[in-house]
Amino acid sequence: MNSLGSKLRHGLSNGARIVLMSATIVTLSGAIAPAQDSAPGVRMMLKVQIPVEAGNRAVADGTMKSIIEDTMEQIKPEAAYFSQEDGLRTIYFVYQVTDNATFAAVHEPLMQGLGARVSDLPALTWDELSQGFGAIGEDQ
């Protein structure tokens, strides 16, 4: 398992694991988002990496807390994990996207206010991925 998976595994309840397959994050046992399975839209995992010096300034002046709180209020994540990766403050948010216009509204404050690198990946439960595997067999 790569470092992202091993870092996230420690933050999950019920012994759930993260498995990375291509660019899709899959949960086993549905521990990340059991209550959101029927929510409309696509479940995404937003990864936010904040450079050290910009992060230090943002912590000192209160910007970090404010931007994170605003982001969480906006996206209402199913889960939020705070860690470090490659020496950078790193945040993982799992949330639902129902409108692609959401991306700019979510990403820009993080990039402009914290100098963050951001990326979004689709995040599937095991049940969703299994259904996808079933659909592959039907197409052949």
mmCIF file of C-alpha atoms in Angstrom, residues 31-102:
data_model
loop_
_atom_site.group_PDB
_atom_site.id
_atom_site.type_symbol
_atom_site.label_atom_id
_atom_site.label_comp_id
_atom_site.label_asym_id
_atom_site.label_seq_id
_atom_site.Cartn_x
_atom_site.Cartn_y
_atom_site.Cartn_z
ATOM 1 C CA ALA A 31 -16.340 3.241 6.900
ATOM 2 C CA ILE A 32 -15.679 6.632 5.323
ATOM 3 C CA ALA A 33 -19.152 7.379 4.063
ATOM 4 C CA PRO A 34 -21.861 4.955 5.123
ATOM 5 C CA ALA A 35 -24.501 7.658 5.605
ATOM 6 C CA GLN A 36 -23.841 9.338 2.256
ATOM 7 C CA ASP A 37 -24.132 6.323 -0.067
ATOM 8 C CA SER A 38 -27.453 7.509 -1.478
ATOM 9 C CA ALA A 39 -26.490 11.203 -1.694
ATOM 10 C CA PRO A 40 -26.696 12.703 -5.179
ATOM 11 C CA GLY A 41 -23.532 13.552 -7.060
ATOM 12 C CA VAL A 42 -20.076 12.074 -6.896
ATOM 13 C CA ARG A 43 -18.086 11.395 -3.743
ATOM 14 C CA MET A 44 -14.674 13.046 -4.065
ATOM 15 C CA MET A 45 -11.511 13.095 -2.007
ATOM 16 C CA LEU A 46 -9.942 16.535 -1.967
ATOM 17 C CA LYS A 47 -6.241 16.554 -1.135
ATOM 18 C CA VAL A 48 -4.837 19.910 0.024
ATOM 19 C CA GLN A 49 -1.080 20.361 0.470
ATOM 20 C CA ILE A 50 0.145 23.572 2.078
ATOM 21 C CA PRO A 51 3.757 24.760 1.661
ATOM 22 C CA VAL A 52 5.635 25.139 4.959
ATOM 23 C CA GLU A 53 6.342 28.882 4.914
ATOM 24 C CA ALA A 54 2.899 29.872 3.626
ATOM 25 C CA GLY A 55 1.380 27.521 6.208
ATOM 26 C CA ASN A 56 3.464 28.998 9.026
ATOM 27 C CA ARG A 57 2.271 32.517 8.122
ATOM 28 C CA ALA A 58 -1.337 31.335 7.841
ATOM 29 C CA VAL A 59 -1.207 29.652 11.263
ATOM 30 C CA ALA A 60 0.371 32.722 12.863
ATOM 31 C CA ASP A 61 -2.163 35.198 11.441
ATOM 32 C CA GLY A 62 -5.231 32.949 11.845
ATOM 33 C CA THR A 63 -5.828 32.539 8.106
ATOM 34 C CA MET A 64 -5.291 28.752 8.208
ATOM 35 C CA LYS A 65 -8.070 28.130 10.722
ATOM 36 C CA SER A 66 -10.429 30.521 8.963
ATOM 37 C CA ILE A 67 -9.927 29.047 5.487
ATOM 38 C CA ILE A 68 -10.254 25.460 6.739
ATOM 39 C CA GLU A 69 -13.438 26.315 8.662
ATOM 40 C CA ASP A 70 -14.881 28.127 5.619
ATOM 41 C CA THR A 71 -14.014 25.171 3.375
ATOM 42 C CA MET A 72 -15.606 22.696 5.758
ATOM 43 C CA GLU A 73 -18.740 24.834 6.030
ATOM 44 C CA GLN A 74 -18.936 25.057 2.234
ATOM 45 C CA ILE A 75 -18.369 21.387 1.341
ATOM 46 C CA LYS A 76 -19.731 19.768 4.524
ATOM 47 C CA PRO A 77 -17.299 16.852 4.307
ATOM 48 C CA GLU A 78 -18.223 13.329 5.304
ATOM 49 C CA ALA A 79 -14.713 13.078 6.718
ATOM 50 C CA ALA A 80 -11.683 15.329 7.172
ATOM 51 C CA TYR A 81 -8.174 14.077 7.948
ATOM 52 C CA PHE A 82 -5.251 16.324 8.876
ATOM 53 C CA SER A 83 -1.773 14.931 8.377
ATOM 54 C CA GLN A 84 1.538 15.656 6.684
ATOM 55 C CA GLU A 85 2.902 14.229 3.484
ATOM 56 C CA ASP A 86 6.288 14.928 1.929
ATOM 57 C CA GLY A 87 6.958 17.510 4.656
ATOM 58 C CA LEU A 88 3.810 19.512 3.832
ATOM 59 C CA ARG A 89 0.699 20.056 5.905
ATOM 60 C CA THR A 90 -1.846 17.858 4.148
ATOM 61 C CA ILE A 91 -5.605 17.698 4.486
ATOM 62 C CA TYR A 92 -7.944 15.094 2.996
ATOM 63 C CA PHE A 93 -11.631 15.965 2.704
ATOM 64 C CA VAL A 94 -14.237 13.437 1.544
ATOM 65 C CA TYR A 95 -17.275 15.238 0.178
ATOM 66 C CA GLN A 96 -20.073 15.139 -2.398
ATOM 67 C CA VAL A 97 -19.936 17.127 -5.654
ATOM 68 C CA THR A 98 -23.240 17.766 -7.393
ATOM 69 C CA ASP A 99 -22.121 20.643 -9.640
ATOM 70 C CA ASN A 100 -18.760 20.961 -11.406
ATOM 71 C CA ALA A 101 -18.783 24.719 -10.755
ATOM 72 C CA THR A 102 -18.115 23.777 -7.128
#
